[in-house]
PDB file of N, CA, C and O in Angstrom:
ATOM      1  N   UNK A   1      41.652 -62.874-114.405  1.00  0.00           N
ATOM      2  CA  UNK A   1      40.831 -62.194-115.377  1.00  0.00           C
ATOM      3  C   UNK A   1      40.139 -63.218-116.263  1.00  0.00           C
ATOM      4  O   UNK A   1      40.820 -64.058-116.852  1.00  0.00           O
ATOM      5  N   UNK A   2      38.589 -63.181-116.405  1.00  0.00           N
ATOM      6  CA  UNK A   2      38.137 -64.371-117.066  1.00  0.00           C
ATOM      7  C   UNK A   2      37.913 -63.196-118.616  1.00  0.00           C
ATOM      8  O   UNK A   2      37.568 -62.031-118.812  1.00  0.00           O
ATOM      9  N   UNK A   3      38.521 -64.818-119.733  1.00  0.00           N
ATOM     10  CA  UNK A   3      38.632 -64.233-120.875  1.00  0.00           C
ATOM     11  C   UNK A   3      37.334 -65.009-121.601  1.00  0.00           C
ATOM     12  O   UNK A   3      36.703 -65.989-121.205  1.00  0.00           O
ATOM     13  N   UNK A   4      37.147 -64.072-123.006  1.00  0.00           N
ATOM     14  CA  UNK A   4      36.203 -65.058-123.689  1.00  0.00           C
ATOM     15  C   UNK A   4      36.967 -65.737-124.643  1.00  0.00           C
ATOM     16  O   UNK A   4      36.678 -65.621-125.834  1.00  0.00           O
ATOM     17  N   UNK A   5      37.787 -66.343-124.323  1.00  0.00           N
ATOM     18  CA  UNK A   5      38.782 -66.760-125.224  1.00  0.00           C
ATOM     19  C   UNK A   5      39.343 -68.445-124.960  1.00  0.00           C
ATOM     20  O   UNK A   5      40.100 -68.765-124.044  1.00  0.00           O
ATOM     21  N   UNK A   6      38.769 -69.400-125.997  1.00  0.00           N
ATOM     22  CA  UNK A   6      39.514 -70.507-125.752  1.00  0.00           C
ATOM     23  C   UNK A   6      41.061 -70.963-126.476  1.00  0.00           C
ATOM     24  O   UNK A   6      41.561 -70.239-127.336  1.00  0.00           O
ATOM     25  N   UNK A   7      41.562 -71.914-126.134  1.00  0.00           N
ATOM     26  CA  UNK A   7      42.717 -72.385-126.970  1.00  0.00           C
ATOM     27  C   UNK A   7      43.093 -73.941-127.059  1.00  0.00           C
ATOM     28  O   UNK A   7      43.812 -74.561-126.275  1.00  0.00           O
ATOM     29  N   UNK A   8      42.550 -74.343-128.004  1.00  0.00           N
ATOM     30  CA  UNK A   8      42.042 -75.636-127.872  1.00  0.00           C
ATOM     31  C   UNK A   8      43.780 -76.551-128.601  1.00  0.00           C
ATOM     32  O   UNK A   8      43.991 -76.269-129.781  1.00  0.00           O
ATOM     33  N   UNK A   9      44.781 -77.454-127.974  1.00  0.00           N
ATOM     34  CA  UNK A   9      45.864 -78.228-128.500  1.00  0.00           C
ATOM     35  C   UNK A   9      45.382 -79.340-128.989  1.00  0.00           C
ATOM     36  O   UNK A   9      44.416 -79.806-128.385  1.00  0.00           O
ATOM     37  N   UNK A  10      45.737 -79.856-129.827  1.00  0.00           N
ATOM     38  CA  UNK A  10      44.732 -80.999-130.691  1.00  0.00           C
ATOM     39  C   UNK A  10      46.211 -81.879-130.535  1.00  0.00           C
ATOM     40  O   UNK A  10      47.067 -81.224-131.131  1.00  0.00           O
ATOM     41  N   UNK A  11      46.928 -83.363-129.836  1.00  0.00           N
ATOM     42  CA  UNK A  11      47.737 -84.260-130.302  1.00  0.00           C
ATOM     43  C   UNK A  11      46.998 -85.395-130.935  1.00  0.00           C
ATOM     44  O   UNK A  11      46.262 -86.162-130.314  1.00  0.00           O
ATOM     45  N   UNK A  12      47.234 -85.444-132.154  1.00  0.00           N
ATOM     46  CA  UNK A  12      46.544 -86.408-133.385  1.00  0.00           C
ATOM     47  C   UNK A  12      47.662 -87.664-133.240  1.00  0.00           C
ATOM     48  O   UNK A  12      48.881 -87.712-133.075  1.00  0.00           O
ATOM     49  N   UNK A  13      46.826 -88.428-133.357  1.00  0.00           N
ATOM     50  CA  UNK A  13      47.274 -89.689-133.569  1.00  0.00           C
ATOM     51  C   UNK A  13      46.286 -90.637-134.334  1.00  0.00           C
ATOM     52  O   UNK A  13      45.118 -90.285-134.496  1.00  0.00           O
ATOM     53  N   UNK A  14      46.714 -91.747-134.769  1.00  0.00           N
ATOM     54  CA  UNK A  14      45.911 -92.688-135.947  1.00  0.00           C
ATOM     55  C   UNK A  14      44.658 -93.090-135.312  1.00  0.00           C
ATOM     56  O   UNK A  14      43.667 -93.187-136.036  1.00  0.00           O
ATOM     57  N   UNK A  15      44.536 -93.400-133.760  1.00  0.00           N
ATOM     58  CA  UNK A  15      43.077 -94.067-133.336  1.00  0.00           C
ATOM     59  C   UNK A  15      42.375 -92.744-132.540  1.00  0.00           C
ATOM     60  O   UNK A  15      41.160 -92.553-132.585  1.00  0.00           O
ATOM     61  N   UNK A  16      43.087 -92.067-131.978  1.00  0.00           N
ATOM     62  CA  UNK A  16      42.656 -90.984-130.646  1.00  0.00           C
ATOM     63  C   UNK A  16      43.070 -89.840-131.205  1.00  0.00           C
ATOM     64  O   UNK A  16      43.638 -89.816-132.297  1.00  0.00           O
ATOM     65  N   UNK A  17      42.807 -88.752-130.469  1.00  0.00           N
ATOM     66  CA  UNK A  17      42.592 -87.443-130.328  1.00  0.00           C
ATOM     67  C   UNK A  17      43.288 -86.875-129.308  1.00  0.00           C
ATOM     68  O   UNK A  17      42.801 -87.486-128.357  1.00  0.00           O
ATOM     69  N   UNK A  18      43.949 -86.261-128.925  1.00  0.00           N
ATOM     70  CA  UNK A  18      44.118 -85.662-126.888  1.00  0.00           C
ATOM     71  C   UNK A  18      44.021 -83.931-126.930  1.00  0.00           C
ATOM     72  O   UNK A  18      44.787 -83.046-127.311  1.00  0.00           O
ATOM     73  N   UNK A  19      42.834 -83.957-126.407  1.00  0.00           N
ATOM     74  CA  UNK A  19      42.771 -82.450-126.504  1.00  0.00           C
ATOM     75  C   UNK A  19      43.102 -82.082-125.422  1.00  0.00           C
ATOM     76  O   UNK A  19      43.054 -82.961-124.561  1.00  0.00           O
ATOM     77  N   UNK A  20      43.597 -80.610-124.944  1.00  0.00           N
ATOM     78  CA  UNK A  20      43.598 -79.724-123.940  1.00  0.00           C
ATOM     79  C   UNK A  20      42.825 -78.643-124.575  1.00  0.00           C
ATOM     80  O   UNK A  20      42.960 -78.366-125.767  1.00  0.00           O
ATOM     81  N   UNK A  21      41.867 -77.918-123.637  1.00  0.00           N
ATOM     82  CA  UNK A  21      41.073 -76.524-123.789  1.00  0.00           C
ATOM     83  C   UNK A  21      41.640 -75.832-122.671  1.00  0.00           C
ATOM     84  O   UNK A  21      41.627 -76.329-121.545  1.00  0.00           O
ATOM     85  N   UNK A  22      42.131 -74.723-122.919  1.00  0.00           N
ATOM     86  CA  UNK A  22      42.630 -73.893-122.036  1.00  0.00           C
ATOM     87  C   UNK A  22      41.861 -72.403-121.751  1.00  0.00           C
ATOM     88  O   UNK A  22      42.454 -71.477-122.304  1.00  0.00           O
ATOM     89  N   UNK A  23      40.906 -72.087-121.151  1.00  0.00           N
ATOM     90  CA  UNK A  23      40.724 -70.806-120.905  1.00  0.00           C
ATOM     91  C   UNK A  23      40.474 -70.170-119.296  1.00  0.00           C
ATOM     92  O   UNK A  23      41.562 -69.873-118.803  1.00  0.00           O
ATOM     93  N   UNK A  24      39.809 -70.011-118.766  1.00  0.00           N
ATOM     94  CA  UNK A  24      39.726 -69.663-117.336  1.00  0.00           C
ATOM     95  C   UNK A  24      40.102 -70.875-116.129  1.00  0.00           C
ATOM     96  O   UNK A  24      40.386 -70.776-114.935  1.00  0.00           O
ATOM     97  N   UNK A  25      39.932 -72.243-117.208  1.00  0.00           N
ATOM     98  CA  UNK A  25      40.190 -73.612-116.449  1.00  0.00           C
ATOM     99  C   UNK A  25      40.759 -74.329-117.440  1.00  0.00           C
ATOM    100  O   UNK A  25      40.954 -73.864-118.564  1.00  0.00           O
ATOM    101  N   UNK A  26      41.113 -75.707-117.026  1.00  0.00           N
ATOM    102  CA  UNK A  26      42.153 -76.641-117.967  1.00  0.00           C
ATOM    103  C   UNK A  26      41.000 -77.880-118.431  1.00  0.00           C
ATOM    104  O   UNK A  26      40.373 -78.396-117.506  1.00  0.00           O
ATOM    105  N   UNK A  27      40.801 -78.218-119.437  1.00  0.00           N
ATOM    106  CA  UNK A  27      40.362 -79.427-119.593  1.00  0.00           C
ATOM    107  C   UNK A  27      40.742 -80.548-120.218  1.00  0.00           C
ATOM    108  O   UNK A  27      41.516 -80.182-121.101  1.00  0.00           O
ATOM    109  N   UNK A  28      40.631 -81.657-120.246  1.00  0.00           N
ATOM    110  CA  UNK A  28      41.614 -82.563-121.254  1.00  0.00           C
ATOM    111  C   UNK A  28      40.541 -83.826-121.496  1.00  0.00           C
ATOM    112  O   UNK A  28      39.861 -84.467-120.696  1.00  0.00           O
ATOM    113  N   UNK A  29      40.677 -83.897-122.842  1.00  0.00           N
ATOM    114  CA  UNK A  29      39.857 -84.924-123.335  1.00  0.00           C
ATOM    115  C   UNK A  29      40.355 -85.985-124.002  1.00  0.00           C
ATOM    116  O   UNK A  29      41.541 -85.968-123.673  1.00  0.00           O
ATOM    117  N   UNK A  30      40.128 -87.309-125.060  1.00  0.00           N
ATOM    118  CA  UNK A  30      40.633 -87.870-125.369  1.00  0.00           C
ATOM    119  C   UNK A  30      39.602 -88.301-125.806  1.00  0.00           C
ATOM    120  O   UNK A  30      38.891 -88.796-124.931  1.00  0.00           O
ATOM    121  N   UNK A  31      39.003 -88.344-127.303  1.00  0.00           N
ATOM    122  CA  UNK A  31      37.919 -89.037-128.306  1.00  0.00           C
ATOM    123  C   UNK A  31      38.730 -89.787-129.335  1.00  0.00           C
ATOM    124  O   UNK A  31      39.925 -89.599-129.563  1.00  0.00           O
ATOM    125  N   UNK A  32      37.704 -90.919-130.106  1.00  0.00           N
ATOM    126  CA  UNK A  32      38.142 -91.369-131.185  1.00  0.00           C
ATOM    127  C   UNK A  32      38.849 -90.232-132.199  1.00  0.00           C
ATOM    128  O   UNK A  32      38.807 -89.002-132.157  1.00  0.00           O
ATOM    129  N   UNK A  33      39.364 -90.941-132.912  1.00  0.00           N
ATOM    130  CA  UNK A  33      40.058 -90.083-134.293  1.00  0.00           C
ATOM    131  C   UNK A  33      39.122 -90.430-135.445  1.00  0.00           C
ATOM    132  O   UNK A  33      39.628 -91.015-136.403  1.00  0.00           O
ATOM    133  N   UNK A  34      37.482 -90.068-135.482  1.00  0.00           N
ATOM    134  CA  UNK A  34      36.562 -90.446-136.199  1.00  0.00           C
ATOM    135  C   UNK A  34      35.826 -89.393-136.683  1.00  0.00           C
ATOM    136  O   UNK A  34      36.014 -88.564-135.794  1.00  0.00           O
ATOM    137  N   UNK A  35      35.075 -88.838-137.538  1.00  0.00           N
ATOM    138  CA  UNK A  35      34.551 -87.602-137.697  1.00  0.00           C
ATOM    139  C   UNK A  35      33.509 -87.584-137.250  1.00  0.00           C
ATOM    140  O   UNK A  35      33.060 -86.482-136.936  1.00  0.00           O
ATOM    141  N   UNK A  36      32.550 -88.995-136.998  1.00  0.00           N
ATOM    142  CA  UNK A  36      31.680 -88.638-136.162  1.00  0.00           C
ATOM    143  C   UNK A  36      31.696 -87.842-134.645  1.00  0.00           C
ATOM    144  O   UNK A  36      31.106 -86.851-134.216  1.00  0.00           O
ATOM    145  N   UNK A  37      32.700 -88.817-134.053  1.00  0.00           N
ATOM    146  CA  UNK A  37      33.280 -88.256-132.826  1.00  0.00           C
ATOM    147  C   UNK A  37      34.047 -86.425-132.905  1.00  0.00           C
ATOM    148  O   UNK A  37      34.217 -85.840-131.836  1.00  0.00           O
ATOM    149  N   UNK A  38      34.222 -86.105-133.515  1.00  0.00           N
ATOM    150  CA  UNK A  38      35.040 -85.002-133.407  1.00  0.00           C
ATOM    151  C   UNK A  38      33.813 -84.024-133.484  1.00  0.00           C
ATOM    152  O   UNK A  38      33.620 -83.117-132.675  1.00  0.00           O
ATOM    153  N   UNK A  39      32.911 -84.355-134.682  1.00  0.00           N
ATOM    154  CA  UNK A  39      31.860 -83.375-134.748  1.00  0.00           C
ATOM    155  C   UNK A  39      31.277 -83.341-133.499  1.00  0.00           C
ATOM    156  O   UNK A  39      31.180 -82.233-132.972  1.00  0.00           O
ATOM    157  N   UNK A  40      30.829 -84.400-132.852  1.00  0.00           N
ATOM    158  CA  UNK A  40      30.345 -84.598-131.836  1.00  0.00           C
ATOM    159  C   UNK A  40      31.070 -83.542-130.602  1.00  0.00           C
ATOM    160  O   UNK A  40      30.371 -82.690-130.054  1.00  0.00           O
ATOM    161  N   UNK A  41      31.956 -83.647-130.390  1.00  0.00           N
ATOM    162  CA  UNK A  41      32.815 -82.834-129.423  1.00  0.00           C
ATOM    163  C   UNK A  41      33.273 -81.694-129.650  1.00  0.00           C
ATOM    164  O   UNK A  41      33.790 -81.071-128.723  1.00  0.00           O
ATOM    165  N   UNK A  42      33.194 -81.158-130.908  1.00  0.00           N
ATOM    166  CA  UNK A  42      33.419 -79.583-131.204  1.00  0.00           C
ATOM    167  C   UNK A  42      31.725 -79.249-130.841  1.00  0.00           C
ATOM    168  O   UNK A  42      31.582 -78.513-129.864  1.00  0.00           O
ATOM    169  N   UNK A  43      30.447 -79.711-131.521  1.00  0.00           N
ATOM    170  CA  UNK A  43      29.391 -79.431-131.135  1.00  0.00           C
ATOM    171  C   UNK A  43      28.755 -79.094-129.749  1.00  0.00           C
ATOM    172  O   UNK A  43      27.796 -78.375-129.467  1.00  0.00           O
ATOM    173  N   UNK A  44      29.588 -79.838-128.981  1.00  0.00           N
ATOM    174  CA  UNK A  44      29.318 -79.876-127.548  1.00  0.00           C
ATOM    175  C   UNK A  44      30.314 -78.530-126.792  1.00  0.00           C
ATOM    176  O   UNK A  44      29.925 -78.115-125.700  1.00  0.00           O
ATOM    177  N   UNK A  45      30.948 -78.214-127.109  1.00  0.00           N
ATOM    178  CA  UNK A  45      32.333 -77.527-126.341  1.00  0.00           C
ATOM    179  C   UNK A  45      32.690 -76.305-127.360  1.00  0.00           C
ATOM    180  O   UNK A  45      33.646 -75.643-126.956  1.00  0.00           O
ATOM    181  N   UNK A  46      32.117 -75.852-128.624  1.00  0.00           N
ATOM    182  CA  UNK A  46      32.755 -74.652-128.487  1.00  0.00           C
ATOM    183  C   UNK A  46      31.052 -73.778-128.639  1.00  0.00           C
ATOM    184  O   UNK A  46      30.025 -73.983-129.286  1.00  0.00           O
ATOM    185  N   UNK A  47      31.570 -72.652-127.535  1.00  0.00           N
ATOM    186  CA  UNK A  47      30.510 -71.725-127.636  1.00  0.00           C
ATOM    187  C   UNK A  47      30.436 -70.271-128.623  1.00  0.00           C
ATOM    188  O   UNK A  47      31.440 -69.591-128.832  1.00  0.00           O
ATOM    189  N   UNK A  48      29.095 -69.942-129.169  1.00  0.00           N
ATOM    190  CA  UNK A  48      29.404 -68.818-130.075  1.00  0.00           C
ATOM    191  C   UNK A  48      29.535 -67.419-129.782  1.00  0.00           C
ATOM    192  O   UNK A  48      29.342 -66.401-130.447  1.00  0.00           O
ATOM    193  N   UNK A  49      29.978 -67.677-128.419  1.00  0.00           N
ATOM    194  CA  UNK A  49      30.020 -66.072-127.136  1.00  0.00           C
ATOM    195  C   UNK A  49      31.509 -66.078-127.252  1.00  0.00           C
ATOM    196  O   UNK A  49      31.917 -64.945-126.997  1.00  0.00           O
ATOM    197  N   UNK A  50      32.630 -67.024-127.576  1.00  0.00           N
ATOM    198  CA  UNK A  50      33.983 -67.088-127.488  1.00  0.00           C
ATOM    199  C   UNK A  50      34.685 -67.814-128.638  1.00  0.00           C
ATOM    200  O   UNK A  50      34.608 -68.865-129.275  1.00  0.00           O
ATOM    201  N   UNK A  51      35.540 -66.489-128.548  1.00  0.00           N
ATOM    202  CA  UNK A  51      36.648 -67.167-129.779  1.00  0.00           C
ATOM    203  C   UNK A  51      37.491 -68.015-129.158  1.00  0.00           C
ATOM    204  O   UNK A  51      38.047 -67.974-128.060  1.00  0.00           O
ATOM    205  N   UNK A  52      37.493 -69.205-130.522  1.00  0.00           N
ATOM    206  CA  UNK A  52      37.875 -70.658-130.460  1.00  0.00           C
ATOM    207  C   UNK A  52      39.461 -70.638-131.187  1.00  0.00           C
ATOM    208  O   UNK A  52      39.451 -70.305-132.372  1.00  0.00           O
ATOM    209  N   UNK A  53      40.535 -70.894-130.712  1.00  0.00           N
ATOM    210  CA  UNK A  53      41.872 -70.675-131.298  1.00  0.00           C
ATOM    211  C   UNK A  53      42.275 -72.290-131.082  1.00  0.00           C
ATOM    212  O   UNK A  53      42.360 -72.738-129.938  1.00  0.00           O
ATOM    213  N   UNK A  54      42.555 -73.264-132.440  1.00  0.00           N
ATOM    214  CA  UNK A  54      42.723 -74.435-132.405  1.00  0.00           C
ATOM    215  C   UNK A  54      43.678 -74.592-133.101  1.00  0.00           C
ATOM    216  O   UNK A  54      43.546 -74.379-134.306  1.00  0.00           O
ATOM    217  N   UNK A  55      45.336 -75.140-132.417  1.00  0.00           N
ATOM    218  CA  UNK A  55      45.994 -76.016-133.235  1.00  0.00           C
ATOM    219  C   UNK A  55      46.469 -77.327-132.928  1.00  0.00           C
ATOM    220  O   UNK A  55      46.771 -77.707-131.796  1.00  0.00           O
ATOM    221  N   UNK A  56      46.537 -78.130-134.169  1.00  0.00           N
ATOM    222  CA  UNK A  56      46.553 -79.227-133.966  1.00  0.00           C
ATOM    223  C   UNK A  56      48.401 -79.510-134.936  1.00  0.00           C
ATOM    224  O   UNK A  56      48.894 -78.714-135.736  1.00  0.00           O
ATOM    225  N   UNK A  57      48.867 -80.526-134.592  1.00  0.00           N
ATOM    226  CA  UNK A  57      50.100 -81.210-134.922  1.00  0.00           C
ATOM    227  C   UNK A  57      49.745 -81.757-136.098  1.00  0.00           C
ATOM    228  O   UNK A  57      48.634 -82.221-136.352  1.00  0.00           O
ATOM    229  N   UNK A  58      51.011 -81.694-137.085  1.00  0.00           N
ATOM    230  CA  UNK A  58      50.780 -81.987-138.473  1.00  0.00           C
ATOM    231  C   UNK A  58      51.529 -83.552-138.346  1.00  0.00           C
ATOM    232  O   UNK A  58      52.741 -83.763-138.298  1.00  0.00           O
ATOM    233  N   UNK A  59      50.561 -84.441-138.313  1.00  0.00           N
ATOM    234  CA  UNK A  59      51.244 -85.864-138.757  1.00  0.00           C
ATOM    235  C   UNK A  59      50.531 -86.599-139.563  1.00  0.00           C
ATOM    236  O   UNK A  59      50.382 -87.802-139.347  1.00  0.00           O
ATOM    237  N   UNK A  60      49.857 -85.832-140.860  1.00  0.00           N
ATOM    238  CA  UNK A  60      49.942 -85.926-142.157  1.00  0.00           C
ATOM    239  C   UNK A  60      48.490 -86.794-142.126  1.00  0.00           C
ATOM    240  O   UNK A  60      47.627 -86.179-141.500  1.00  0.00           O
ATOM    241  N   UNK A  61      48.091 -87.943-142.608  1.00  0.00           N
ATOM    242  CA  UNK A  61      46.791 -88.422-143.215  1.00  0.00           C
ATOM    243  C   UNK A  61      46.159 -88.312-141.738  1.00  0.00           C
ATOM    244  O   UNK A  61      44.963 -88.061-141.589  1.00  0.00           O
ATOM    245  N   UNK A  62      46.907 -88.486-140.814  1.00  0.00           N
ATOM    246  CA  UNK A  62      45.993 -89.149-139.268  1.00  0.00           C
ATOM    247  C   UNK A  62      45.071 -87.563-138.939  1.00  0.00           C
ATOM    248  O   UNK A  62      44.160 -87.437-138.120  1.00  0.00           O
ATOM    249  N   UNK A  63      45.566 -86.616-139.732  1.00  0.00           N
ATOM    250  CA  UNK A  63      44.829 -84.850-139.148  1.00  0.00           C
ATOM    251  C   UNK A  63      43.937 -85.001-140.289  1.00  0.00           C
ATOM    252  O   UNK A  63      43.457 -83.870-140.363  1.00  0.00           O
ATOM    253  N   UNK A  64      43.270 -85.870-141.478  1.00  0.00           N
ATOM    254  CA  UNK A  64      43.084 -85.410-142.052  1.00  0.00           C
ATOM    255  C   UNK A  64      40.755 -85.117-142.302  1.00  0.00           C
ATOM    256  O   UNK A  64      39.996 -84.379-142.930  1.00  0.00           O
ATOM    257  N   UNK A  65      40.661 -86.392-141.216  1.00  0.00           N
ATOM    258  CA  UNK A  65      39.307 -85.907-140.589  1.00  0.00           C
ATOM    259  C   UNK A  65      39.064 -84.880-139.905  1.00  0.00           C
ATOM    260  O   UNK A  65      37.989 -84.292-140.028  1.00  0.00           O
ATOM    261  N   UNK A  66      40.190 -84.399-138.901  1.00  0.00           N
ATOM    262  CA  UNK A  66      40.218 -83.087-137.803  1.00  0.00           C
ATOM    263  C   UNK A  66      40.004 -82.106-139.447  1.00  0.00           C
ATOM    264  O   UNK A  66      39.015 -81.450-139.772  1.00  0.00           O
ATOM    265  N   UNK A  67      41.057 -82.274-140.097  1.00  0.00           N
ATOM    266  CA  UNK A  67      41.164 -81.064-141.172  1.00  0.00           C
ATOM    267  C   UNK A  67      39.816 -80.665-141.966  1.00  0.00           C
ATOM    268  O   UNK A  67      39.509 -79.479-142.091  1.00  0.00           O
ATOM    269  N   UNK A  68      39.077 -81.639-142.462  1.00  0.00           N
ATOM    270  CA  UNK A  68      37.968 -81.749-142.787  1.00  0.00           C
ATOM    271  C   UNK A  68      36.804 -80.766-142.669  1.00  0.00           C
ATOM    272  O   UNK A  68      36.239 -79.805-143.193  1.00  0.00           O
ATOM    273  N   UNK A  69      36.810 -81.982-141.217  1.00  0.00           N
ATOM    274  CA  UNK A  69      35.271 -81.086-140.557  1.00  0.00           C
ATOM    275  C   UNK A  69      35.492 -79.454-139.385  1.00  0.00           C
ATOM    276  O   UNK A  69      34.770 -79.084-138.459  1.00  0.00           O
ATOM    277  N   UNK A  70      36.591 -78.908-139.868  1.00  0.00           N
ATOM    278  CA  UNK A  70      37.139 -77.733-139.348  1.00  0.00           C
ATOM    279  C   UNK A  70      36.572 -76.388-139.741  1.00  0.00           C
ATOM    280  O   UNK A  70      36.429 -75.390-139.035  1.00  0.00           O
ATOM    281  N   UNK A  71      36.283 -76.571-141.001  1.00  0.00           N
ATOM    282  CA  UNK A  71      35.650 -75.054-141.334  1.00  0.00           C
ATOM    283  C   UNK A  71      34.293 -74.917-140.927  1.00  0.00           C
ATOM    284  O   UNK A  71      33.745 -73.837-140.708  1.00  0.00           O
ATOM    285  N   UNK A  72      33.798 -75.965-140.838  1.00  0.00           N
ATOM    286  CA  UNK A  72      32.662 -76.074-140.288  1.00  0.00           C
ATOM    287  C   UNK A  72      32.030 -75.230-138.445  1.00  0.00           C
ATOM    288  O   UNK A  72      31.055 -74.791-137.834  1.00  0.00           O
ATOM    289  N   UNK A  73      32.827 -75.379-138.403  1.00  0.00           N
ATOM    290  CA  UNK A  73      32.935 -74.771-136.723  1.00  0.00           C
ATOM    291  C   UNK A  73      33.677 -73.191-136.732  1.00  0.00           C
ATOM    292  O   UNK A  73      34.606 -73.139-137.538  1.00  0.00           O
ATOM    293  N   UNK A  74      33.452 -72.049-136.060  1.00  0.00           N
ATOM    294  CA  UNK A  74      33.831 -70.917-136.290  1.00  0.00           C
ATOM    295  C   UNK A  74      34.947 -70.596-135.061  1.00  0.00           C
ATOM    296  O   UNK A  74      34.834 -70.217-133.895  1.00  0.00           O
ATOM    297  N   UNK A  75      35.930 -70.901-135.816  1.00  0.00           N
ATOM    298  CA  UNK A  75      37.186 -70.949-134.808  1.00  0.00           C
ATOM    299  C   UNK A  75      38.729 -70.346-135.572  1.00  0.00           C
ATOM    300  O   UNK A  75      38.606 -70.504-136.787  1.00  0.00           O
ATOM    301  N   UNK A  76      39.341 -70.067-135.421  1.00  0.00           N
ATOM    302  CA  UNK A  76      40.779 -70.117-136.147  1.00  0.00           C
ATOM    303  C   UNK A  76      41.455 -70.967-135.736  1.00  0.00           C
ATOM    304  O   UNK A  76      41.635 -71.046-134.520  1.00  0.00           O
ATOM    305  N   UNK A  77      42.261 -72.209-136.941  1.00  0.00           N
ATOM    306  CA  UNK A  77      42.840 -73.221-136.808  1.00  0.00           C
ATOM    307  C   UNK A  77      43.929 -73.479-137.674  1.00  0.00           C
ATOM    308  O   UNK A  77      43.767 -73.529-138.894  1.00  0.00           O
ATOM    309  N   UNK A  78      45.114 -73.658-137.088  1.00  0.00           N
ATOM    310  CA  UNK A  78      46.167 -73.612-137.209  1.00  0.00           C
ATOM    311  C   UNK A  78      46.797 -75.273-136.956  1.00  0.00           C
ATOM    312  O   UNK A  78      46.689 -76.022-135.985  1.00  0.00           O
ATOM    313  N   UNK A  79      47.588 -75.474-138.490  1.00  0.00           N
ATOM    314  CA  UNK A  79      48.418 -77.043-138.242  1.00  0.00           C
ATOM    315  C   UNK A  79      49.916 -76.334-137.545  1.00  0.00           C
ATOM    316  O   UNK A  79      50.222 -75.143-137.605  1.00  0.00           O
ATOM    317  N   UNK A  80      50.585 -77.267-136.993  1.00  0.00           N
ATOM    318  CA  UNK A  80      51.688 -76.448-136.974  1.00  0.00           C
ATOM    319  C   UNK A  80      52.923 -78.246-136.661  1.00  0.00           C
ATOM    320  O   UNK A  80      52.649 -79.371-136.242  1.00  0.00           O
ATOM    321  N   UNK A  81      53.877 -77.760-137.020  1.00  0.00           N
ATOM    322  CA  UNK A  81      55.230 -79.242-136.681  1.00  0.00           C
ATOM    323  C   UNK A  81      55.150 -79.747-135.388  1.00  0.00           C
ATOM    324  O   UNK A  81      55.906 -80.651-135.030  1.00  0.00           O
TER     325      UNK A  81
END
């Protein structure tokens, strides 16, 4: 069943990023931990036909560009342990 529904896992770390997008297929990425870069790759990859469900791992200052430029993009985003 194809959904309009993504679910994007964010593992934060101090230099990188490791995303998985999960919806009809698997994808996995790996960008700087930079806000240029992140804007860059939410701009590219989330569409406004599908809800965007993003959480990312709380390891404190290193989330705190992801945290940032987040409202910016129309998604629900969730830190979690």
């Amino acid at each position: 069943m194809k959904t309009n529904s993504k679910f994007i896992g964010i593992d934060v770390s101090k230099k990188t990023l490791d995303i998985c997008i999960l919806s009809d297929r698997k994808e996995f990425f790996k960008i700087d931990n930079t806000s240029q870069s992140i804007e860059e790759f939410f701009t590219g990859n989330l569409s406004k036909k599908t809800t965007h469900y993003v959480c990312i791992e709380n390891t404190g200052k290193y989330g705190w560009a992801l945290m940032k430029l987040m409202p910016e993009f129309n998604c629900l985003f969730y830190v979690v342990n």
